[in-house]
One Martini backbone bead per residue (centre of mass of N, CA, C, O) as a GRO file, in nm:
protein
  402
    1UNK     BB    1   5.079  -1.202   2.340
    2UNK     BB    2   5.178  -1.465   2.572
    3UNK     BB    3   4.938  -1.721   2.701
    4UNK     BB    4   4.759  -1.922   3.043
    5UNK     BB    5   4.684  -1.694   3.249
    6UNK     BB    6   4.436  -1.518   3.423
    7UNK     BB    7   4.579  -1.198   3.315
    8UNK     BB    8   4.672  -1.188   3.000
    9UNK     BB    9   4.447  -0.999   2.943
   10UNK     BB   10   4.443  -0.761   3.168
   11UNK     BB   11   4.694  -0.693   3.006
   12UNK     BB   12   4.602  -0.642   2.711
   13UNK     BB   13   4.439  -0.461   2.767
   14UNK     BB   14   4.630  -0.239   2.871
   15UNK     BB   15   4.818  -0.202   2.671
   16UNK     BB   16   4.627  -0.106   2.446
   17UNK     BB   17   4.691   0.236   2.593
   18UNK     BB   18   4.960   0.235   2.411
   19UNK     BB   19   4.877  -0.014   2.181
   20UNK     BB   20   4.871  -0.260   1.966
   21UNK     BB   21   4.736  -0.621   2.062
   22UNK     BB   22   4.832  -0.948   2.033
   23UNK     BB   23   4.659  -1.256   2.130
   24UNK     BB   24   4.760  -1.586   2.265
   25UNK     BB   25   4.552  -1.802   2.431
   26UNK     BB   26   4.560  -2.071   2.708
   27UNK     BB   27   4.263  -2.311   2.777
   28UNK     BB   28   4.154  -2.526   3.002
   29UNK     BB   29   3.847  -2.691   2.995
   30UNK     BB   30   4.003  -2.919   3.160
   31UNK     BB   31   4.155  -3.170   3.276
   32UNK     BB   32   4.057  -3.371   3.045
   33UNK     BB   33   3.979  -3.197   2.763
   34UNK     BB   34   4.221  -3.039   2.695
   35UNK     BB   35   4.251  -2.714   2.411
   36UNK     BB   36   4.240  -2.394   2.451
   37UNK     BB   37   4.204  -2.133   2.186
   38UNK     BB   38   4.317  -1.789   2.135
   39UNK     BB   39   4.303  -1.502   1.907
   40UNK     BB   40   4.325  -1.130   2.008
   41UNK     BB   41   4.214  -0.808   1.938
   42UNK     BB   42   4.368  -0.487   2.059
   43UNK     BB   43   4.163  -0.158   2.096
   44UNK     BB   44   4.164   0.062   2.340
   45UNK     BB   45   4.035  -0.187   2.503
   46UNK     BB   46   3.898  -0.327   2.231
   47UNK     BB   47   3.817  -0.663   2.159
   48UNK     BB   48   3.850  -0.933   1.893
   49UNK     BB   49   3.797  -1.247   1.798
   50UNK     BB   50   3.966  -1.448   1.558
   51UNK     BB   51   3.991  -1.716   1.690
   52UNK     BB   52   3.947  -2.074   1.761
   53UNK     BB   53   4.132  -2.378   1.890
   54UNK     BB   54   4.068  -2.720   1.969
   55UNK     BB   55   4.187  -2.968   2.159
   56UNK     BB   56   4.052  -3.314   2.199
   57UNK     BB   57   4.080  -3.453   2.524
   58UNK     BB   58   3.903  -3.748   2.649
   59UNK     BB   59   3.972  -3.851   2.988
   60UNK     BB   60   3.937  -4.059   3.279
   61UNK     BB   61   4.214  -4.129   3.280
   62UNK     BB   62   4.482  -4.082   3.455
   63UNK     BB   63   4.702  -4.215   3.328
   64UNK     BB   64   4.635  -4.144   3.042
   65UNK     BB   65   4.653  -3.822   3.117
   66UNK     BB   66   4.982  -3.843   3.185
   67UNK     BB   67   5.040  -4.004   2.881
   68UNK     BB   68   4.991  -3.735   2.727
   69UNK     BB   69   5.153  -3.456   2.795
   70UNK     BB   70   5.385  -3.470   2.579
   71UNK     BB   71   5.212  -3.466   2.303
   72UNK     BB   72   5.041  -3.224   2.394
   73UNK     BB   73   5.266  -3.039   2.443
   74UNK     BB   74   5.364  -3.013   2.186
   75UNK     BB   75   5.096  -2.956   1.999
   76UNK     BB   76   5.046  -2.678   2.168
   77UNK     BB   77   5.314  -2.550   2.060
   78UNK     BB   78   5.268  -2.578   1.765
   79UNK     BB   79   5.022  -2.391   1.787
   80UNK     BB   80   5.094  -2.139   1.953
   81UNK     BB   81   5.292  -2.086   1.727
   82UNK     BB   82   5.081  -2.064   1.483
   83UNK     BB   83   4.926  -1.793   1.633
   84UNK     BB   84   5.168  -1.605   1.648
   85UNK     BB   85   5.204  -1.535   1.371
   86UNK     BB   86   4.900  -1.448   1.291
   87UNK     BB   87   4.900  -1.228   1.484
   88UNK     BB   88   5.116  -1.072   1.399
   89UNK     BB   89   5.020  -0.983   1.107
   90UNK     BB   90   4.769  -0.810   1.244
   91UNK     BB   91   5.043  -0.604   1.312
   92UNK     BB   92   5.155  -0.535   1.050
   93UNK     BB   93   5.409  -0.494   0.882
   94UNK     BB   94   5.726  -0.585   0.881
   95UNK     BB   95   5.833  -0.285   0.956
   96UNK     BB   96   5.698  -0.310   1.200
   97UNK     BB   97   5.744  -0.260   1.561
   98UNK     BB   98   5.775  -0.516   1.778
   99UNK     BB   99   5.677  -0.711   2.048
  100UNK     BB  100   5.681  -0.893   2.318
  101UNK     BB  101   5.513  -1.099   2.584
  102UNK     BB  102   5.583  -1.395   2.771
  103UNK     BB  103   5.339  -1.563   3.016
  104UNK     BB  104   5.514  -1.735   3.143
  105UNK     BB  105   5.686  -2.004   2.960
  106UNK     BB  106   5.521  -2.098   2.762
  107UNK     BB  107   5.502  -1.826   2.631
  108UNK     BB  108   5.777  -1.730   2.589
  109UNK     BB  109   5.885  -1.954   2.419
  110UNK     BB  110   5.695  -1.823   2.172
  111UNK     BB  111   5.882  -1.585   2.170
  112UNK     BB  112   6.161  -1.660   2.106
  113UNK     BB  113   6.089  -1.794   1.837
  114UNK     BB  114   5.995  -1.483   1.747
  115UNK     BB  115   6.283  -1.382   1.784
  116UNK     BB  116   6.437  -1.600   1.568
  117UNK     BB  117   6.288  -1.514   1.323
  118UNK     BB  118   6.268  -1.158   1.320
  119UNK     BB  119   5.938  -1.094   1.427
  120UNK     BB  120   6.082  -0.974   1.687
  121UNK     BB  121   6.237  -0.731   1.866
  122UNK     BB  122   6.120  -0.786   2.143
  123UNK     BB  123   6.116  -0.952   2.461
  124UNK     BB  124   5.932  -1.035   2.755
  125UNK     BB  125   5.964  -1.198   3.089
  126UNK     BB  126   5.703  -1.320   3.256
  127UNK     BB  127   5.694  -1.465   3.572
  128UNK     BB  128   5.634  -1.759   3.743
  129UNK     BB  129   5.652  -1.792   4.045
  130UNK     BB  130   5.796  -2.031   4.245
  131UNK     BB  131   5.775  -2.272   4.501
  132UNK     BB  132   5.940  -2.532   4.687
  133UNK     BB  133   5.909  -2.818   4.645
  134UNK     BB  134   5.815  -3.110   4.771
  135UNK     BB  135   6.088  -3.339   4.857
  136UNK     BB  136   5.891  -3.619   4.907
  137UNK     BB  137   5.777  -3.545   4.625
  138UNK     BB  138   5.922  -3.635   4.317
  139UNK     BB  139   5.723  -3.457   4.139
  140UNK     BB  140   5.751  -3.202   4.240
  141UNK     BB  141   6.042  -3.194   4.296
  142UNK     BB  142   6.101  -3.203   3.975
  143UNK     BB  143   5.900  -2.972   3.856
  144UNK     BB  144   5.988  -2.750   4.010
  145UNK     BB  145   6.326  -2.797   4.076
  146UNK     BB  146   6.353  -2.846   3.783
  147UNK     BB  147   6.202  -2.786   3.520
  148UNK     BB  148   6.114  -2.484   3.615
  149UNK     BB  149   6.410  -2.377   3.633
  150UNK     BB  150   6.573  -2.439   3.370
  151UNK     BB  151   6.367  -2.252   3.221
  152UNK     BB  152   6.360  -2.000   3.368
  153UNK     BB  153   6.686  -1.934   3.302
  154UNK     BB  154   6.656  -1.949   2.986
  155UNK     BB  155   6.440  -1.710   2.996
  156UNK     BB  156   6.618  -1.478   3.130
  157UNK     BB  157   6.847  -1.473   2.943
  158UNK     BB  158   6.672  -1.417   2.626
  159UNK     BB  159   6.531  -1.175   2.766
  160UNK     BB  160   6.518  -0.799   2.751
  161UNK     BB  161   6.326  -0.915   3.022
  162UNK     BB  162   6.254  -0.891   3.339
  163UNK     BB  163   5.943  -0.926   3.497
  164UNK     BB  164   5.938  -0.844   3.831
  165UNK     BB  165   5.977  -0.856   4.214
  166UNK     BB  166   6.126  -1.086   4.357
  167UNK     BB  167   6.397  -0.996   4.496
  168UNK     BB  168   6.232  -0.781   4.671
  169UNK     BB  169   6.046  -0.923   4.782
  170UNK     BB  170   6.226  -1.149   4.924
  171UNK     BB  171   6.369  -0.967   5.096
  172UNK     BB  172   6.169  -0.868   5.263
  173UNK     BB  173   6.055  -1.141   5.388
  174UNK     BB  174   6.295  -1.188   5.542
  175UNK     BB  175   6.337  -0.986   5.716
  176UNK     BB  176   6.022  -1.011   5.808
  177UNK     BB  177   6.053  -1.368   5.844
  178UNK     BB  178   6.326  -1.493   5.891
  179UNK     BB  179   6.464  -1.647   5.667
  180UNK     BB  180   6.745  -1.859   5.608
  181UNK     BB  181   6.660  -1.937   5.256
  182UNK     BB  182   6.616  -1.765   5.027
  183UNK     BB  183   6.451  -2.014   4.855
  184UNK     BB  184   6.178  -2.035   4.972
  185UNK     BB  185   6.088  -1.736   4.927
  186UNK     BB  186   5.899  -1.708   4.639
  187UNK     BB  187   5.719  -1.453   4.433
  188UNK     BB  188   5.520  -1.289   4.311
  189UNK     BB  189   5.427  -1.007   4.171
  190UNK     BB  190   5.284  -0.725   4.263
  191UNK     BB  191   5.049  -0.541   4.323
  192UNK     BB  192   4.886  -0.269   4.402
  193UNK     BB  193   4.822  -0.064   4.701
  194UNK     BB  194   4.470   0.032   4.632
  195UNK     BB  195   4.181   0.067   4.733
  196UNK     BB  196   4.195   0.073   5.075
  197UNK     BB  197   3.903  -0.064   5.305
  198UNK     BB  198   3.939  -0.148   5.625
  199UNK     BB  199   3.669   0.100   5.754
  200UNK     BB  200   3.422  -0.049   5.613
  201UNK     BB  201   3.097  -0.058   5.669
  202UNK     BB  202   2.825  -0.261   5.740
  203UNK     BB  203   2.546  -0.272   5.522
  204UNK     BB  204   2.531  -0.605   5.465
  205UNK     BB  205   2.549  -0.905   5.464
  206UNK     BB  206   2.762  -1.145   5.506
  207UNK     BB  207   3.083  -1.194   5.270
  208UNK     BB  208   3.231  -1.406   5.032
  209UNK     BB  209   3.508  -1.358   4.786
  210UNK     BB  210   3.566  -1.402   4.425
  211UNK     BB  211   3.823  -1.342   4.267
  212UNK     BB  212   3.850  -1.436   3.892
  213UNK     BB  213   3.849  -1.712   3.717
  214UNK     BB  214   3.606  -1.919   3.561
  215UNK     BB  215   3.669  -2.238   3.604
  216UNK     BB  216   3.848  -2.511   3.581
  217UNK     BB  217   4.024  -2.513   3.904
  218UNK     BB  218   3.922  -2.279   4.101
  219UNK     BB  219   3.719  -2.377   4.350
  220UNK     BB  220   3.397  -2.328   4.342
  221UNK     BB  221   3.286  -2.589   4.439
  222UNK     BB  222   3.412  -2.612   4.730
  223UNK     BB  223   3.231  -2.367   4.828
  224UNK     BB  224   2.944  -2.428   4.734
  225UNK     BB  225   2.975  -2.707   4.943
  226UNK     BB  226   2.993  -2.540   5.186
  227UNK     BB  227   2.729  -2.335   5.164
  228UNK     BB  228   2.534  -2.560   5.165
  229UNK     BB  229   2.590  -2.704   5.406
  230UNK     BB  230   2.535  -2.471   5.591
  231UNK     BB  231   2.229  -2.438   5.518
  232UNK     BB  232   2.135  -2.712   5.672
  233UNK     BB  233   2.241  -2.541   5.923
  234UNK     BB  234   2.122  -2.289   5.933
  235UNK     BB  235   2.364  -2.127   5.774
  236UNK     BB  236   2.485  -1.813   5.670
  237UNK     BB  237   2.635  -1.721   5.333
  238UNK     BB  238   2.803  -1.507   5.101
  239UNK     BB  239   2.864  -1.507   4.732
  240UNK     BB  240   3.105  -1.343   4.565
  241UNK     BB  241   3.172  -1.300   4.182
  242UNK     BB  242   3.469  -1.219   3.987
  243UNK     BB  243   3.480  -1.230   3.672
  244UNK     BB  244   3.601  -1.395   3.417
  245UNK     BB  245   3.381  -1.653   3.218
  246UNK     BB  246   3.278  -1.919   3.157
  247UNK     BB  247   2.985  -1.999   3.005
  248UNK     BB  248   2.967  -2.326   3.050
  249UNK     BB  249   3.070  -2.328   3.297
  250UNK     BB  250   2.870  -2.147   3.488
  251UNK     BB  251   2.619  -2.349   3.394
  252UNK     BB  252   2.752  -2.581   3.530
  253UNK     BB  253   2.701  -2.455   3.831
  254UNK     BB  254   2.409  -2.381   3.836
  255UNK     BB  255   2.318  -2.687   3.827
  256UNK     BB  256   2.456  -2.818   4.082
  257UNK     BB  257   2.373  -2.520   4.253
  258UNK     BB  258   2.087  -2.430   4.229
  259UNK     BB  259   2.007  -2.370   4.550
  260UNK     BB  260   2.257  -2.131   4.594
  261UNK     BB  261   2.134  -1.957   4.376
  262UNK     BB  262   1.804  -1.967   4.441
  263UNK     BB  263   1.901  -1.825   4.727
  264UNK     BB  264   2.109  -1.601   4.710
  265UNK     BB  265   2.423  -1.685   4.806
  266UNK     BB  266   2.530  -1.636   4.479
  267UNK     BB  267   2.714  -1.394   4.290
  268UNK     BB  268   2.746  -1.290   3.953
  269UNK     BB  269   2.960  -0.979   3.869
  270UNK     BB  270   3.149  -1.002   3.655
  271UNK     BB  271   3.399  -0.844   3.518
  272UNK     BB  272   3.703  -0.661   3.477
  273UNK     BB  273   3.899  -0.364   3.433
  274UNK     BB  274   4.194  -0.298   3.530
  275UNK     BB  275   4.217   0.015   3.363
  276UNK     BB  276   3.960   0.110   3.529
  277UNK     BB  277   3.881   0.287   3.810
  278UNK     BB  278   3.577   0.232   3.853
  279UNK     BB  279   3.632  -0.081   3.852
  280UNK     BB  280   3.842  -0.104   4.080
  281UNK     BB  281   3.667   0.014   4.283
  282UNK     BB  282   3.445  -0.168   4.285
  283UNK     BB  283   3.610  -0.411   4.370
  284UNK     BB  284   3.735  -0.295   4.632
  285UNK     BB  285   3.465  -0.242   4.806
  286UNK     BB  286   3.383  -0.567   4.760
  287UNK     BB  287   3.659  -0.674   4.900
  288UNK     BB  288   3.662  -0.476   5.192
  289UNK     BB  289   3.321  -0.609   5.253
  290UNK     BB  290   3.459  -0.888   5.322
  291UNK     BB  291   3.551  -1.107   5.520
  292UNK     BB  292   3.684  -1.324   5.261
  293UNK     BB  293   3.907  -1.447   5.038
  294UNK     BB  294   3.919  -1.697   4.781
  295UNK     BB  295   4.194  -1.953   4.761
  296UNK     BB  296   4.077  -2.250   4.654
  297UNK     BB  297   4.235  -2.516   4.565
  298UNK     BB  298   4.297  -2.825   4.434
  299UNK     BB  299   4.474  -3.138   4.362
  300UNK     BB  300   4.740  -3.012   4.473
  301UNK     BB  301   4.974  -3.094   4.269
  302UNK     BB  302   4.799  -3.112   4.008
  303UNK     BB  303   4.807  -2.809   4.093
  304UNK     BB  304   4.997  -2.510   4.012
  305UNK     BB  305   4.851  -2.302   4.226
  306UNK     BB  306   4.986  -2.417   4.472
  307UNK     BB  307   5.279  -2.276   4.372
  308UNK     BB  308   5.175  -2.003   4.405
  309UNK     BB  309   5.096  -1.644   4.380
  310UNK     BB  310   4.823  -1.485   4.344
  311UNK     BB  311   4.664  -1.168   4.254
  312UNK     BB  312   4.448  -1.228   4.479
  313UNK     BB  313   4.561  -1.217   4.714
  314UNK     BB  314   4.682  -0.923   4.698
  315UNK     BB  315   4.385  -0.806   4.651
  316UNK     BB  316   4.286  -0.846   4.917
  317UNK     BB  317   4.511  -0.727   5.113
  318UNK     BB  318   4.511  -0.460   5.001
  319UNK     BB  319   4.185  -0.464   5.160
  320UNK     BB  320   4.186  -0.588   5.426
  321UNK     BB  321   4.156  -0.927   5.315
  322UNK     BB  322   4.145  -1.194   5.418
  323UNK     BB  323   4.250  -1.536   5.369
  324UNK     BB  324   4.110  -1.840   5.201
  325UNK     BB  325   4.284  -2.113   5.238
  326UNK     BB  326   4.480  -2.444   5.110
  327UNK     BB  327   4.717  -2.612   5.299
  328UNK     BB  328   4.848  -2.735   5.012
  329UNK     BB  329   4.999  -2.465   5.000
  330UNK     BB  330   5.274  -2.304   4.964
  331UNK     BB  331   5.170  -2.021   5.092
  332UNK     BB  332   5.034  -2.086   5.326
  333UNK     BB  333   5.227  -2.099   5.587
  334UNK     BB  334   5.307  -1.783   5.536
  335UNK     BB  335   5.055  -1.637   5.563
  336UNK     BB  336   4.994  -1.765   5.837
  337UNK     BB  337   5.265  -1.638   5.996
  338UNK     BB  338   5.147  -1.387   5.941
  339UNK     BB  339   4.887  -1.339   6.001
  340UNK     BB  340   4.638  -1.318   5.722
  341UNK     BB  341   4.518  -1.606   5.709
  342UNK     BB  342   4.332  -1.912   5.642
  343UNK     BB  343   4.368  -2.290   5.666
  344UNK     BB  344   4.253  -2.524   5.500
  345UNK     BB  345   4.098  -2.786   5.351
  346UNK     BB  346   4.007  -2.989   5.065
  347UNK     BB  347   3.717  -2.945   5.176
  348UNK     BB  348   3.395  -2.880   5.279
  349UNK     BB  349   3.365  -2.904   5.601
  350UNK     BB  350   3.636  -2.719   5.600
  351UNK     BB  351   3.535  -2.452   5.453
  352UNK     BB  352   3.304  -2.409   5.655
  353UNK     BB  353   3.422  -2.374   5.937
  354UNK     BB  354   3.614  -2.123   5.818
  355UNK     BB  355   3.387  -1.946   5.770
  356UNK     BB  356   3.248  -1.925   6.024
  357UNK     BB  357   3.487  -1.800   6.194
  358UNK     BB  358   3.489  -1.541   6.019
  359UNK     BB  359   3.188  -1.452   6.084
  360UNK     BB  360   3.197  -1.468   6.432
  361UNK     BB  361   3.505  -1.403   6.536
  362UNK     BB  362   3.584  -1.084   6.560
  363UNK     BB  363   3.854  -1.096   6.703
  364UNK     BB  364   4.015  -1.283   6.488
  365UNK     BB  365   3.931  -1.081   6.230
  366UNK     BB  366   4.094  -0.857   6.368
  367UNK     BB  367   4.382  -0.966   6.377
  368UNK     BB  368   4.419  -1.011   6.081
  369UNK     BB  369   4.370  -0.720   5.979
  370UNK     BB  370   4.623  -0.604   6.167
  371UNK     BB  371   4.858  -0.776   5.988
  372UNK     BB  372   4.825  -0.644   5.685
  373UNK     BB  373   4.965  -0.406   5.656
  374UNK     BB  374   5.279  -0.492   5.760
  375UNK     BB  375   5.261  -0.705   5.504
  376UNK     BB  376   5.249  -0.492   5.278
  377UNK     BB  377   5.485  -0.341   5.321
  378UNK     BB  378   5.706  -0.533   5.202
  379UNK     BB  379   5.557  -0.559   4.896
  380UNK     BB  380   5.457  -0.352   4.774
  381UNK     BB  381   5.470  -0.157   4.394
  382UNK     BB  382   5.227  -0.057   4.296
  383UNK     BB  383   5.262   0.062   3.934
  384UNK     BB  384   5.432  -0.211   3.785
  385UNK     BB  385   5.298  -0.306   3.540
  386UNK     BB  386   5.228  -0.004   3.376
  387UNK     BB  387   5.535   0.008   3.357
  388UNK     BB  388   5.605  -0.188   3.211
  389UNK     BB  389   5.408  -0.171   2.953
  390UNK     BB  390   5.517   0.141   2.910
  391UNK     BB  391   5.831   0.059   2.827
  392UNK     BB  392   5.792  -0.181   2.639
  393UNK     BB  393   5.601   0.014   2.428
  394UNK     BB  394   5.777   0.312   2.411
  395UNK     BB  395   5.883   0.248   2.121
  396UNK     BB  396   5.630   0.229   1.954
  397UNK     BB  397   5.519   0.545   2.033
  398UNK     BB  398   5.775   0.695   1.907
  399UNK     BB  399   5.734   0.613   1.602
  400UNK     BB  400   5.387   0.509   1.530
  401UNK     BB  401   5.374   0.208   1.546
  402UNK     BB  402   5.182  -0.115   1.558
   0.00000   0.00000   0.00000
């Protein structure tokens, strides 16, 4: 598996339990800092770090880093493609039966080049699927409507599989809420509807849920100066986080924010294996106990997360738990016209007003949670992940080969 997306991991769990799995994982330690390699052998559950390789680049002027971007891209692709020959090695001799799944375009593009070689039986092009960029602005839409689709085509043809549910989903959206475009909305593939705990009783303080990788663009420092915020006005709000966390980014959130930590206002509760049913449970029943999810990514178009649904939006919605997300992603629109979402501004001032709304209004949030259920009627699509990593893999286990 080659990839750079925040779910990466635990599909490399996950397809674990059918084969052995090597995977080959690319994260920005930060906007500015450069690019983080990782290389992990996984068996069965249990994984193993064989490899870790920084690409250094530390620049705080915008201009040096978008005129970086194109020989960093170079590097980035020469480098994952030189630890994906290395991660294939680790799964047995040339004559083992090799699979590959590629991740987003970039993943992709590196099954590829491993499929011309010969090194791959066959490859899944796992697709990230965007909303249509803004028109008015050149770099969207640009970015989005010329280079990520003429990719995104490129690899959809040359791939032994498109894995996603674009299609169905897309069909159910317009039916659901009369699109006249069918290219408007265009989104991720839907995670299972399970262990939804719509009428699950309030138990302890109210609180908001993040769910997610915990990460440089993650969106939780403007999370925690709305917490801070709420604080100064003697108004209390508590944060829960899910997911696997870099621990240095951790460690630096800590610091920022020692005052929101060390007043109990926020837990992390460490990450969790997607699957493993007990966690999965427990996952579920703390994000169906939260007032909502937050989704608020900053940067505008300068994240790309602005303009895809993430899985944990869905993760959300699976357990009728509305969600909190940044007016200028391209998915609020559609959230909200749905009544599933509140979108406010990515600004502290702007984020604290609506946790207020979400924690005091029972009316409004009642009606949120209303609107949950006949919304994801129309996405839901069980355990599509499963099956595909089952179907991917399922010639290596007929074999016997790693």
């Amino acid at each position: 598996m080659t990839g750079s997306e925040t779910y990466a991991f635990d599909m490399a769990l996950m397809a674990s339990r059918f084969t052995n799995v090597a995977l080959v994982r690319w994260t920005p330690p930060g906007q500015f800092e450069g690019s983080l390699f990782e290389t992990y052998t996984i068996q069965k559950g249990q994984s193993k770090r064989v490899s870790k390789v920084w690409v250094p680049l530390r620049t705080r002027r915008r201009s040096l880093w978008y005129a970086s971007r194109l020989p960093l891209f170079v590097i980035n692709t020469w480098l994952m493609f030189s630890l994906a020959i290395k991660a294939r090695k680790h799964l047995g001799a040339d004559e083992a039966i090799v699979s590959g799944l590629g991740i987003g375009w970039g993943g992709a593009i590196i099954t590829l080049f491993l499929k011309k070689l010969g090194l791959l039986e066959s490859f899944a092009y796992y697709r990230v699927d965007w909303f249509v960029g803004r028109r008015q602005n050149f770099y969207d839409s640009f970015t989005i409507n010329v280079f990520f689709r003429l990719l995104d085509r490129t690899l959809s043809r040359a791939s032994g599989r498109v894995w996603n549910m674009t299609e169905a989903v897309r069909e159910a959206a317009i039916l659901a809420h009369n699109f006249r475009n069918p290219k408007e909305m265009i989104v991720k593939p839907p995670i299972g509807n399970g262990g939804a705990h719509p009428k699950a009783p309030r138990i302890e303080e109210p609180y908001i849920v993040y769910c997610g990788e915990v990460k440089p663009g993650c969106g939780l420092p403007l999370v925690l100066g709305a917490l801070r915020t709420l604080r100064t006005q003697n108004q209390i709000m508590n944060l829960k986080i899910i997911g696997r966390a870099r621990t240095d980014y951790l460690t630096n959130l800590h610091r920022e924010f020692g005052d929101v930590f060390d007043a109990g206002l926020c837990q992390y509760l460490g990450g969790f294996d997607a699957g493993n049913e007990r966690d999965k449970l427990r996952v579920n029943q703390i994000i169906a106990g939260a007032d909502a999810g937050v989704a608020i990514f900053p940067s505008g178009s300068d994240n790309t997360s602005n303009y895809v649904i993430p899985n944990r939006i869905l993760l959300y919605l699976a357990n009728h738990t509305p969600v909190l997300i940044n007016e200028d992603s391209a998915a609020a629109d559609w959230l909200c016209s749905a009544g599933v979402a509140l979108a406010t501004s990515a600004v502290t001032e702007s984020i604290a007003k609506g946790i207020l709304l979400l924690r005091d209004s029972l009316e409004y949030k009642t009606w949120l949670k209303s609107n949950i259920g006949s919304f994801m009627a129309t996405i839901a699509s069980g355990s599509e992940t499963e099956r595909a990593l089952e179907e991917l893999t399922g010639n290596l286990s007929c074999t016997g080969n790693g």
